[in-house]
Amino acid sequence: MNSDSNKDKIVVIDFGSQVTKLIARRIREYSVLSKILTLKDLKKKNIFRNVKGIVLSGGPSTVTKNSFPKIPNEIFNLNIPILGICYGLQLIVKQFKGKVKANIKKREFGRAVLIKKKNSLLTKNFFKKNKSVVWMSHQDSVYKLPLDFSKIASTSQSTMTIIENKKRKIYGIQFHPEVTHTNNGNIIFKNFIFDICKAKKQWKLVFEKKRIIKEIKQTVQKSKVICALSGGVDSSVVALLIHKAIGKNLKCIMVDTGLMRKNEFKESYQIFKNKYKLNVKIIDASKIYFKNLRNITDPEKKRKIIGSLFIKIFETEAKLFKDVKFLAQGTLYPDIIESRSVSGSKTSKIKSHHNVGGLPKKMNLKLIEPLKEFFKDEVRKLGNAVGLAKSISKKHPFPGPGLAIRIIGNITTKKVKILQEADHIFINELIKSNLYDKIWQAYVALLPVKTVGVMGDSRTYEYICLIRAVISEDGMTADYFNFPKNFLDEISNKIINNVKGINRVVYDITSKPPSTIELE
Ligand code: XMP
């Protein structure tokens, strides 16, 4: 029996919302074990063993159609508290014979003001002066409560925004407490987990480390794994986890695409080889990358080319090692949801993230992606648990396609050099000024535009570079960082004085959304 089965847990039944994993994460933030279940999982034996609470997620379906995803009615009789979020709320109402209707005129997307109508354990300490700002994303609304349910809070557009059946401990909320745009959303989870479900804190991230290592051992057995190691946080954590699980049977490969930050490639190689004693092989593929990317300006094409070249190199490499059956990658949860296409979710595809979108349909190697359930900050903590040096675990995220998506337009070796120099100056200044750790991600991008300047007494006609620095919780949303003016002055001077090829520096002050963190 695995150790998790004896722990108190809250399960999240997934109806396909883009943010289901965020619910599980919010629960884990309170040190309570949380598992996501699909509707199929519900058929398994003992699936509700030690389950102290059930959350029904949101999702793209509607209960107003003849057929819609639902849970067996018996689950409502297990005497386990239930919290339905968005679609989850509508499903509770439908299964208890209340009424829900599609209401295009009253749909709500974005922020809404929630007004308290009644006290509830679920909303203890949640409202400030009987109000709260919440994040909505719905078009169906409840218009008739089922028997024994009461209304706890409303917005101007939906009267039954929070409902409860106190006796049976069944709760429903129309908004999304799991997203950071909802003020105090975590308090709803805290109340549900501890006051309503009475769950005990029995979960720690270090347990995940043990679970992952055990799972890797079981999956890989005596065969071998090759791991794409870039020197970033994610692939480093993956490599160390797999190394702990299977030792020498892990072969790490560092592909030099020529699209990394200045000096980064060599420095990472030294650390992995000398400090962690990993089995690392370097492949210099920069020529082939530049050749394949020549005159490519479309961002999606760039990503696809880089992704599939990367896999091809790995497959070729794998053939050189006997018994390699697996390819390990540092894919994170946000990489997967942002690459997911329209099917199965209301969101349309945003970008083909390198780790996900570039993979060919048919692959000879099986993928191992031990971090695909996690968010960046959780991965950093896993890194600390597995002994990763702080200099790596604190590194800002760096995208798989590298500088290719930070050079807008076509890519040349000359542009890469210019960009590397400017980026190096910026990042070093951030570190020197103690700003690096306050920022979630920072970089310089090169724009495909030349403008006129004057240096000394001569006219210049050079590129513009763009500085990006954002604060964020998990990369899903982000705000630009508010630099002191003198810092920006200094950066601009330093770049222009030291980098031949740039004569203008601009600072990007857009948030995500509407922009994304990377430019392409
Ligand atoms: P965006 O630009 O989509 O980025 O707001 C969100 C986060 O993801 C990183 N990113 C990537 N990471 N492969 C990766 O491994 C990719 O193709 C990729 N594209 C974006 C980005 O740097 C940011 O941290």
Coordinates of C-alpha atoms and ligand atoms in Angstrom, one line a residue:
M1 CA 0.0 0.0 0.0
N2 CA 1.5 3.4 -0.9
S3 CA 2.0 5.9 1.9
D4 CA -0.5 8.4 0.3
S5 CA -3.5 6.1 0.8
N6 CA -3.3 6.5 4.6
K7 CA -3.3 10.2 4.5
D8 CA -6.3 12.6 4.7
K9 CA -6.9 13.9 1.3
I10 CA -9.2 16.2 -0.7
V11 CA -9.9 15.0 -4.2
V12 CA -10.7 17.2 -7.2
I13 CA -13.0 15.7 -9.8
D14 CA -11.9 17.2 -13.1
F15 CA -14.5 18.4 -15.6
G16 CA -11.9 19.9 -17.9
S17 CA -11.3 23.4 -16.6
Q18 CA -8.1 25.1 -17.6
V19 CA -7.5 25.8 -13.9
T20 CA -8.3 22.4 -12.3
K21 CA -4.7 21.9 -11.3
L22 CA -4.7 25.2 -9.6
I23 CA -7.4 23.9 -7.2
A24 CA -5.1 21.0 -6.3
R25 CA -2.3 23.4 -5.8
R26 CA -4.2 25.7 -3.5
I27 CA -5.1 22.7 -1.3
R28 CA -1.5 21.5 -1.3
E29 CA -0.5 25.0 -0.2
Y30 CA -2.3 24.2 3.1
S31 CA -0.2 21.0 3.4
V32 CA -3.1 18.8 2.7
L33 CA -2.8 16.0 0.2
S34 CA -4.8 16.6 -3.0
K35 CA -5.4 14.4 -6.0
I36 CA -7.1 15.1 -9.3
L37 CA -9.6 12.4 -10.4
T38 CA -11.1 11.9 -13.8
L39 CA -14.7 10.6 -14.2
K40 CA -13.2 7.3 -15.1
D41 CA -11.3 7.1 -11.9
L42 CA -14.5 7.2 -10.0
K43 CA -15.2 3.6 -11.0
K44 CA -12.0 2.4 -9.2
K45 CA -12.3 0.5 -6.0
N46 CA -11.6 2.3 -2.7
I47 CA -11.1 5.6 -4.6
F48 CA -12.7 7.5 -1.7
R49 CA -10.6 5.9 1.0
N50 CA -9.5 8.6 3.5
V51 CA -11.0 11.3 1.3
K52 CA -12.2 14.1 3.6
G53 CA -13.6 16.4 0.9
I54 CA -14.5 16.4 -2.8
V55 CA -14.2 19.4 -5.1
L56 CA -16.0 19.4 -8.4
S57 CA -14.0 21.6 -10.8
G58 CA -15.3 23.9 -13.5
G59 CA -15.4 22.9 -17.1
P60 CA -16.5 23.8 -20.6
S61 CA -19.7 21.6 -20.6
T62 CA -23.2 22.8 -19.8
V63 CA -25.9 21.1 -17.8
T64 CA -28.5 22.8 -20.0
K65 CA -28.0 20.2 -22.7
N66 CA -29.5 16.7 -22.8
S67 CA -26.3 15.0 -22.0
F68 CA -23.5 16.3 -19.8
P69 CA -20.7 14.9 -17.6
K70 CA -22.0 14.1 -14.2
I71 CA -21.0 12.1 -11.1
P72 CA -22.9 9.0 -9.7
N73 CA -25.6 10.2 -7.3
E74 CA -24.1 7.8 -4.6
I75 CA -21.2 10.2 -4.2
F76 CA -23.5 12.7 -2.7
N77 CA -24.5 10.1 -0.1
L78 CA -21.0 9.3 1.1
N79 CA -21.3 11.9 3.8
I80 CA -18.1 13.6 2.5
P81 CA -18.3 17.4 2.2
I82 CA -18.5 18.6 -1.4
L83 CA -17.5 21.9 -3.0
G84 CA -18.6 22.6 -6.6
I85 CA -16.8 25.4 -8.5
C86 CA -18.5 27.0 -11.6
Y87 CA -19.6 23.9 -13.6
G88 CA -19.3 22.0 -10.3
L89 CA -21.9 24.3 -8.8
Q90 CA -24.2 24.0 -11.7
L91 CA -23.9 20.2 -11.6
I92 CA -24.8 20.0 -8.0
V93 CA -27.9 22.2 -8.6
K94 CA -28.9 20.0 -11.6
Q95 CA -28.3 16.7 -9.8
F96 CA -30.4 17.9 -6.8
K97 CA -33.2 19.0 -9.2
G98 CA -32.7 22.8 -9.1
K99 CA -32.6 24.8 -12.3
V100 CA -29.8 26.2 -14.4
K101 CA -30.1 28.1 -17.7
A102 CA -27.9 29.5 -20.3
N103 CA -28.0 33.2 -20.1
I104 CA -26.0 35.0 -22.7
K105 CA -27.3 38.4 -21.6
K106 CA -26.2 37.8 -18.0
R107 CA -22.9 36.1 -18.7
E108 CA -19.9 37.2 -16.6
F109 CA -16.3 37.1 -17.6
G110 CA -13.7 38.8 -15.4
R111 CA -14.0 40.6 -12.2
A112 CA -17.3 40.9 -10.3
V113 CA -18.4 42.3 -7.0
L114 CA -19.8 39.6 -4.7
I115 CA -22.3 40.7 -1.9
K116 CA -22.8 38.7 1.2
K117 CA -26.3 37.6 2.0
K118 CA -25.9 35.1 4.8
N119 CA -23.2 33.7 7.1
S120 CA -21.6 30.4 6.2
L121 CA -18.6 28.4 7.4
L122 CA -17.3 28.5 3.9
T123 CA -17.0 32.2 3.8
K124 CA -15.7 32.9 7.3
N125 CA -13.2 35.9 7.1
F126 CA -13.7 36.0 3.4
F127 CA -15.8 39.2 3.0
K128 CA -14.5 42.7 3.8
K129 CA -17.5 44.9 4.7
N130 CA -19.8 42.2 3.3
K131 CA -18.2 42.5 -0.2
S132 CA -15.5 40.8 -2.1
V133 CA -14.0 41.0 -5.6
V134 CA -14.1 37.6 -7.4
W135 CA -13.2 36.3 -10.9
M136 CA -16.1 34.9 -13.0
S137 CA -16.2 33.0 -16.2
H138 CA -19.7 31.7 -16.9
Q139 CA -22.7 32.0 -19.1
D140 CA -25.0 29.4 -17.4
S141 CA -26.6 30.5 -14.1
V142 CA -28.6 28.9 -11.4
Y143 CA -32.1 30.3 -11.3
K144 CA -33.9 27.9 -8.9
L145 CA -32.2 26.4 -5.9
P146 CA -32.8 22.8 -5.1
L147 CA -34.6 21.8 -1.9
D148 CA -32.6 22.4 1.4
F149 CA -30.1 24.7 -0.3
S150 CA -29.7 28.4 0.6
K151 CA -28.1 31.4 -0.9
I152 CA -25.0 32.8 0.7
A153 CA -23.9 35.5 -1.7
S154 CA -24.8 37.1 -5.0
T155 CA -23.4 39.4 -7.7
S156 CA -25.5 41.8 -9.8
Q157 CA -25.7 39.3 -12.6
S158 CA -26.0 36.0 -10.8
T159 CA -28.1 35.7 -7.6
M160 CA -27.0 32.3 -6.6
T161 CA -23.2 32.8 -6.6
I162 CA -22.5 30.9 -3.4
I163 CA -25.0 28.3 -2.2
E164 CA -25.0 25.7 0.6
N165 CA -26.8 22.8 2.0
K166 CA -25.5 23.1 5.5
K167 CA -26.8 19.8 6.8
R168 CA -25.3 17.8 4.1
K169 CA -22.1 20.0 3.8
I170 CA -22.6 20.6 0.1
Y171 CA -21.4 23.9 -1.2
G172 CA -21.4 25.6 -4.6
I173 CA -19.6 28.7 -5.9
Q174 CA -20.0 30.3 -9.3
F175 CA -16.7 32.2 -9.3
H176 CA -13.1 30.8 -9.3
P177 CA -11.5 31.0 -5.8
E178 CA -8.4 29.2 -7.2
V179 CA -7.2 32.1 -9.4
T180 CA -5.3 35.0 -8.0
H181 CA -7.7 37.5 -9.4
T182 CA -10.2 36.4 -6.8
N183 CA -9.4 38.3 -3.6
N184 CA -8.9 36.0 -0.6
G185 CA -9.8 32.9 -2.7
N186 CA -7.5 30.9 -0.5
I187 CA -9.7 31.6 2.5
I188 CA -12.5 29.7 0.9
F189 CA -10.2 26.7 0.5
K190 CA -8.9 27.0 4.0
N191 CA -12.5 27.1 5.4
F192 CA -13.5 24.1 3.3
I193 CA -10.5 22.0 4.1
F194 CA -10.2 22.6 7.8
D195 CA -13.5 23.8 9.1
I196 CA -15.8 21.8 6.9
C197 CA -13.8 18.7 5.9
K198 CA -11.7 18.6 9.1
A199 CA -8.7 17.4 7.1
K200 CA -5.3 17.1 8.7
K201 CA -2.1 18.6 7.4
Q202 CA -0.3 15.5 6.3
W203 CA 1.4 16.5 3.0
K204 CA 4.8 18.0 2.3
L205 CA 6.5 18.7 -1.0
V206 CA 9.4 16.4 0.1
F207 CA 6.9 13.5 -0.1
E208 CA 6.5 14.3 -3.8
K209 CA 10.2 13.9 -4.2
K210 CA 10.0 10.4 -2.8
R211 CA 6.9 9.5 -4.8
I212 CA 8.5 10.7 -8.1
I213 CA 11.7 8.9 -7.5
K214 CA 9.8 5.7 -6.7
E215 CA 7.6 6.1 -9.8
I216 CA 10.6 6.6 -12.0
K217 CA 12.3 3.5 -10.7
Q218 CA 9.1 1.5 -11.3
T219 CA 8.6 2.8 -14.8
V220 CA 12.2 2.6 -16.1
Q221 CA 13.3 -0.6 -14.3
K222 CA 16.6 -1.7 -16.0
S223 CA 16.4 0.3 -19.2
K224 CA 18.0 3.7 -19.7
V225 CA 16.8 7.2 -19.9
I226 CA 18.2 10.1 -21.8
C227 CA 17.5 13.5 -20.4
A228 CA 17.5 16.8 -22.3
L229 CA 19.5 19.0 -19.9
S230 CA 19.5 22.7 -20.6
G231 CA 20.9 24.0 -17.3
G232 CA 17.6 25.7 -16.4
V233 CA 15.7 24.9 -13.2
D234 CA 13.2 22.4 -14.7
S235 CA 15.6 20.1 -16.6
S236 CA 18.1 20.3 -13.8
V237 CA 15.5 19.1 -11.2
V238 CA 14.4 16.4 -13.6
A239 CA 18.0 15.2 -14.1
L240 CA 18.7 15.1 -10.4
L241 CA 15.5 13.3 -9.6
I242 CA 16.1 10.7 -12.2
H243 CA 19.8 10.4 -11.2
K244 CA 18.6 9.6 -7.7
A245 CA 16.2 7.0 -9.0
I246 CA 18.4 5.1 -11.5
G247 CA 22.0 6.4 -11.1
K248 CA 24.3 5.7 -14.0
N249 CA 21.4 4.6 -16.3
L250 CA 20.6 8.2 -16.8
K251 CA 22.4 9.8 -19.8
C252 CA 22.1 13.5 -19.9
I253 CA 22.5 15.3 -23.2
M254 CA 23.1 19.0 -23.6
V255 CA 22.3 20.3 -27.0
D256 CA 24.1 23.5 -27.8
T257 CA 21.5 25.2 -30.1
G258 CA 23.6 28.4 -30.2
L259 CA 20.5 30.1 -28.8
M260 CA 21.4 30.2 -25.1
R261 CA 22.3 33.1 -23.0
K262 CA 26.0 34.3 -23.0
N263 CA 28.3 31.7 -21.3
E264 CA 25.4 29.8 -19.8
F265 CA 25.9 26.6 -21.7
K266 CA 29.6 26.1 -20.7
E267 CA 28.9 27.1 -17.1
S268 CA 26.0 24.6 -16.7
Y269 CA 28.0 21.8 -18.3
Q270 CA 30.8 22.3 -15.7
I271 CA 28.4 22.2 -12.8
F272 CA 26.6 19.0 -13.9
K273 CA 29.8 17.2 -14.8
N274 CA 32.0 18.3 -11.8
K275 CA 29.5 19.0 -9.0
Y276 CA 26.8 16.5 -9.6
K277 CA 28.9 13.9 -11.4
L278 CA 26.2 13.3 -14.0
N279 CA 26.8 11.5 -17.1
V280 CA 26.6 14.4 -19.6
K281 CA 27.3 14.6 -23.3
I282 CA 27.5 17.8 -25.2
I283 CA 26.2 18.0 -28.8
D284 CA 27.1 21.1 -30.8
A285 CA 24.1 21.6 -33.0
S286 CA 24.2 25.3 -33.5
K287 CA 25.1 25.2 -37.2
I288 CA 22.1 23.0 -38.0
Y289 CA 19.8 25.2 -35.9
F290 CA 20.9 28.4 -37.7
K291 CA 20.6 26.6 -41.0
N292 CA 17.0 25.4 -40.4
L293 CA 15.9 28.7 -38.9
R294 CA 17.3 30.8 -41.8
N295 CA 14.7 33.4 -43.0
I296 CA 12.0 31.9 -40.7
T297 CA 10.1 34.8 -39.2
D298 CA 6.8 33.2 -38.1
P299 CA 7.0 32.5 -34.3
E300 CA 5.0 29.2 -34.5
K301 CA 7.2 28.0 -37.3
K302 CA 10.3 28.8 -35.3
R303 CA 9.0 26.9 -32.3
K304 CA 8.0 23.9 -34.4
I305 CA 11.3 23.7 -36.2
I306 CA 13.3 24.0 -32.9
G307 CA 11.1 21.4 -31.2
S308 CA 11.3 18.8 -33.9
L309 CA 15.0 19.3 -34.5
F310 CA 15.5 18.8 -30.8
I311 CA 13.6 15.5 -30.8
K312 CA 15.4 14.3 -33.9
I313 CA 18.8 14.9 -32.3
F314 CA 17.7 13.0 -29.3
E315 CA 16.4 10.1 -31.2
T316 CA 19.6 9.8 -33.1
E317 CA 21.6 10.0 -29.9
A318 CA 19.4 7.4 -28.2
K319 CA 20.3 4.9 -30.9
L320 CA 23.9 5.2 -29.8
F321 CA 23.1 4.1 -26.3
K322 CA 21.9 0.5 -25.8
D323 CA 18.6 0.0 -24.0
V324 CA 17.5 3.7 -24.0
K325 CA 13.7 3.6 -24.0
F326 CA 12.8 6.9 -22.4
L327 CA 13.3 10.6 -23.0
A328 CA 13.0 12.8 -19.9
Q329 CA 11.8 16.4 -20.2
G330 CA 11.2 19.3 -17.7
T331 CA 7.7 20.1 -18.9
L332 CA 5.7 22.0 -16.3
Y333 CA 2.0 22.2 -15.9
P334 CA 1.6 25.7 -17.4
D335 CA 3.5 24.5 -20.5
I336 CA 0.8 21.9 -21.0
I337 CA -2.3 24.0 -20.5
E338 CA -1.1 26.9 -22.7
S339 CA -0.3 24.4 -25.5
R340 CA -3.6 22.7 -25.2
S341 CA -5.9 23.3 -28.2
V342 CA -9.6 24.1 -28.3
S343 CA -10.7 20.5 -27.9
G344 CA -11.6 19.7 -24.3
S345 CA -11.3 23.2 -23.1
K346 CA -12.8 26.6 -23.7
T347 CA -9.4 28.2 -24.2
S348 CA -7.8 28.3 -27.6
K349 CA -4.2 27.4 -28.0
I350 CA -1.9 30.3 -27.0
K351 CA 1.6 29.0 -28.0
S352 CA 3.2 25.7 -28.9
H353 CA 5.5 25.4 -26.0
H354 CA 8.7 23.8 -27.0
N355 CA 8.4 20.8 -24.7
V356 CA 4.9 20.0 -25.8
G357 CA 4.0 21.5 -29.2
G358 CA 7.2 20.5 -31.0
L359 CA 7.0 16.8 -30.4
P360 CA 6.4 14.7 -33.5
K361 CA 3.2 12.6 -33.5
K362 CA 5.2 9.3 -33.7
M363 CA 8.1 9.0 -31.4
N364 CA 10.4 6.0 -30.8
L365 CA 11.1 7.1 -27.2
K366 CA 8.6 7.2 -24.4
L367 CA 8.4 10.4 -22.5
I368 CA 9.1 10.9 -18.8
E369 CA 7.9 14.2 -17.5
P370 CA 8.0 14.1 -13.7
L371 CA 7.2 17.8 -13.3
K372 CA 4.1 18.1 -15.5
E373 CA 1.9 18.4 -12.4
F374 CA 3.8 21.2 -10.9
F375 CA 4.2 25.0 -11.1
K376 CA 7.5 26.7 -11.2
D377 CA 7.8 27.7 -7.6
E378 CA 7.0 24.2 -6.5
V379 CA 9.7 22.9 -8.8
R380 CA 12.2 25.3 -7.2
K381 CA 11.3 23.8 -3.8
L382 CA 11.6 20.3 -5.2
G383 CA 15.0 21.4 -6.5
N384 CA 16.1 22.4 -3.0
A385 CA 14.8 19.1 -1.7
V386 CA 16.9 17.2 -4.2
G387 CA 20.1 19.3 -3.5
L388 CA 20.1 21.6 -6.4
A389 CA 22.5 24.6 -6.0
K390 CA 20.6 27.9 -5.2
S391 CA 22.4 29.5 -8.2
I392 CA 20.3 27.2 -10.4
S393 CA 17.1 26.8 -8.4
K394 CA 16.7 30.6 -8.3
K395 CA 17.3 31.1 -12.0
H396 CA 14.5 32.9 -13.9
P397 CA 12.6 30.7 -16.3
F398 CA 14.1 30.5 -19.8
P399 CA 12.0 29.2 -22.7
G400 CA 13.0 26.0 -24.6
P401 CA 13.3 27.8 -28.0
G402 CA 15.7 30.1 -26.3
L403 CA 16.8 33.4 -27.9
A404 CA 15.1 32.4 -31.1
I405 CA 11.8 33.7 -29.7
R406 CA 13.5 36.8 -28.3
I407 CA 14.8 37.9 -31.7
I408 CA 11.8 39.0 -33.5
G409 CA 11.9 38.3 -37.2
N410 CA 14.7 36.3 -38.9
I411 CA 17.6 34.9 -36.8
T412 CA 21.3 35.4 -37.7
T413 CA 24.4 34.6 -35.7
K414 CA 25.2 38.3 -35.6
K415 CA 21.8 39.1 -34.0
V416 CA 22.3 36.4 -31.5
K417 CA 25.6 37.8 -30.5
I418 CA 24.2 41.3 -30.1
L419 CA 21.4 40.1 -28.0
Q420 CA 23.6 37.9 -25.8
E421 CA 25.7 40.9 -25.0
A422 CA 22.8 43.2 -24.1
D423 CA 21.0 40.5 -22.1
H424 CA 24.2 39.7 -20.2
I425 CA 24.6 43.4 -19.1
F426 CA 21.0 43.6 -18.0
I427 CA 21.0 40.4 -16.0
N428 CA 24.3 41.2 -14.3
E429 CA 23.0 44.7 -13.3
L430 CA 19.9 43.1 -11.9
I431 CA 22.0 40.8 -9.8
K432 CA 24.4 43.6 -8.7
S433 CA 21.4 45.8 -7.7
N434 CA 19.7 43.0 -5.7
L435 CA 16.8 43.1 -8.0
Y436 CA 17.1 39.7 -9.7
D437 CA 15.4 37.7 -6.9
K438 CA 12.5 40.2 -6.8
I439 CA 11.7 39.6 -10.4
W440 CA 10.0 36.5 -11.8
Q441 CA 11.5 36.7 -15.2
A442 CA 13.7 39.3 -17.0
Y443 CA 15.4 39.4 -20.4
V444 CA 16.3 41.5 -23.3
A445 CA 14.8 41.0 -26.8
L446 CA 15.9 42.3 -30.1
L447 CA 13.4 44.0 -32.3
P448 CA 13.6 43.8 -36.1
V449 CA 13.6 47.6 -36.4
K450 CA 16.5 49.9 -36.9
T451 CA 16.3 53.6 -35.9
V452 CA 18.5 56.6 -36.2
G453 CA 20.7 57.7 -33.3
V454 CA 23.8 59.8 -32.7
M455 CA 27.0 58.7 -31.0
G456 CA 29.9 61.1 -30.8
D457 CA 29.3 63.2 -33.8
S458 CA 28.2 60.5 -36.1
R459 CA 24.8 59.2 -37.2
T460 CA 24.0 55.6 -36.2
Y461 CA 21.4 53.4 -37.7
E462 CA 21.0 50.3 -35.4
Y463 CA 18.6 47.9 -33.8
I464 CA 16.2 48.6 -30.9
C465 CA 16.3 46.3 -27.9
L466 CA 13.4 45.7 -25.6
I467 CA 13.8 45.1 -21.9
R468 CA 11.2 42.8 -20.2
A469 CA 11.0 42.3 -16.5
V470 CA 7.9 40.8 -14.9
I471 CA 6.5 39.8 -11.5
S472 CA 4.3 36.7 -11.4
E473 CA 3.2 33.8 -9.3
D474 CA 3.4 31.1 -11.8
G475 CA 3.8 32.6 -15.3
M476 CA 0.0 32.3 -16.0
T477 CA -0.5 36.0 -15.4
A478 CA 2.2 38.7 -14.9
D479 CA 2.7 42.4 -14.3
Y480 CA 5.7 44.5 -15.4
F481 CA 8.2 45.3 -12.7
N482 CA 8.4 48.9 -11.5
F483 CA 12.1 49.8 -11.8
P484 CA 13.5 52.9 -10.2
K485 CA 14.1 55.5 -13.0
N486 CA 17.8 55.7 -12.4
F487 CA 18.2 51.9 -12.9
L488 CA 16.6 52.1 -16.3
D489 CA 18.8 55.1 -17.2
E490 CA 21.9 53.1 -16.2
I491 CA 20.9 50.1 -18.1
S492 CA 20.1 52.0 -21.2
N493 CA 23.5 53.8 -21.1
K494 CA 25.4 50.6 -20.4
I495 CA 23.8 48.7 -23.2
I496 CA 24.2 51.5 -25.8
N497 CA 27.8 52.2 -24.7
N498 CA 28.9 48.5 -24.7
V499 CA 26.9 46.7 -27.4
K500 CA 27.6 47.6 -30.9
G501 CA 24.5 47.1 -33.0
I502 CA 22.0 48.7 -30.5
N503 CA 21.3 52.4 -30.3
R504 CA 17.9 52.5 -28.6
V505 CA 16.5 50.7 -25.5
V506 CA 12.7 50.5 -24.7
Y507 CA 11.0 49.1 -21.6
D508 CA 7.9 46.8 -22.1
I509 CA 5.2 47.9 -19.7
T510 CA 2.4 45.5 -20.7
S511 CA 1.0 42.9 -18.3
K512 CA -0.1 39.3 -19.1
P513 CA -2.8 39.3 -20.2
P514 CA -3.2 41.0 -22.7
S515 CA 0.4 40.4 -23.6
T516 CA 2.4 37.2 -22.9
I517 CA 5.7 37.2 -21.1
E518 CA 7.8 36.2 -24.2
L519 CA 7.3 38.3 -27.3
E520 CA 6.8 35.4 -29.6
Ligands
XMP1 P1 4.4 33.2 -22.2 O1 5.3 34.0 -23.1 O2 3.6 32.2 -22.8 O3 5.4 32.5 -21.2 O4 3.6 34.2 -21.3 C1 5.0 31.9 -20.0 C2 6.2 31.2 -19.4 O5 6.6 30.1 -20.2 C3 7.9 30.3 -20.8 N1 7.9 29.8 -22.2 C4 8.4 28.6 -22.5 N2 9.0 27.7 -21.8 N3 9.2 26.4 -23.7 C5 9.4 26.5 -22.4 O6 10.0 25.6 -21.8 C6 8.6 27.3 -24.5 O7 8.4 27.1 -25.7 C7 8.1 28.5 -23.9 N4 7.5 29.6 -24.3 C8 7.4 30.4 -23.2 C9 8.1 31.8 -20.7 O8 9.5 32.1 -20.8 C10 7.5 32.2 -19.5 O9 8.3 31.8 -18.3

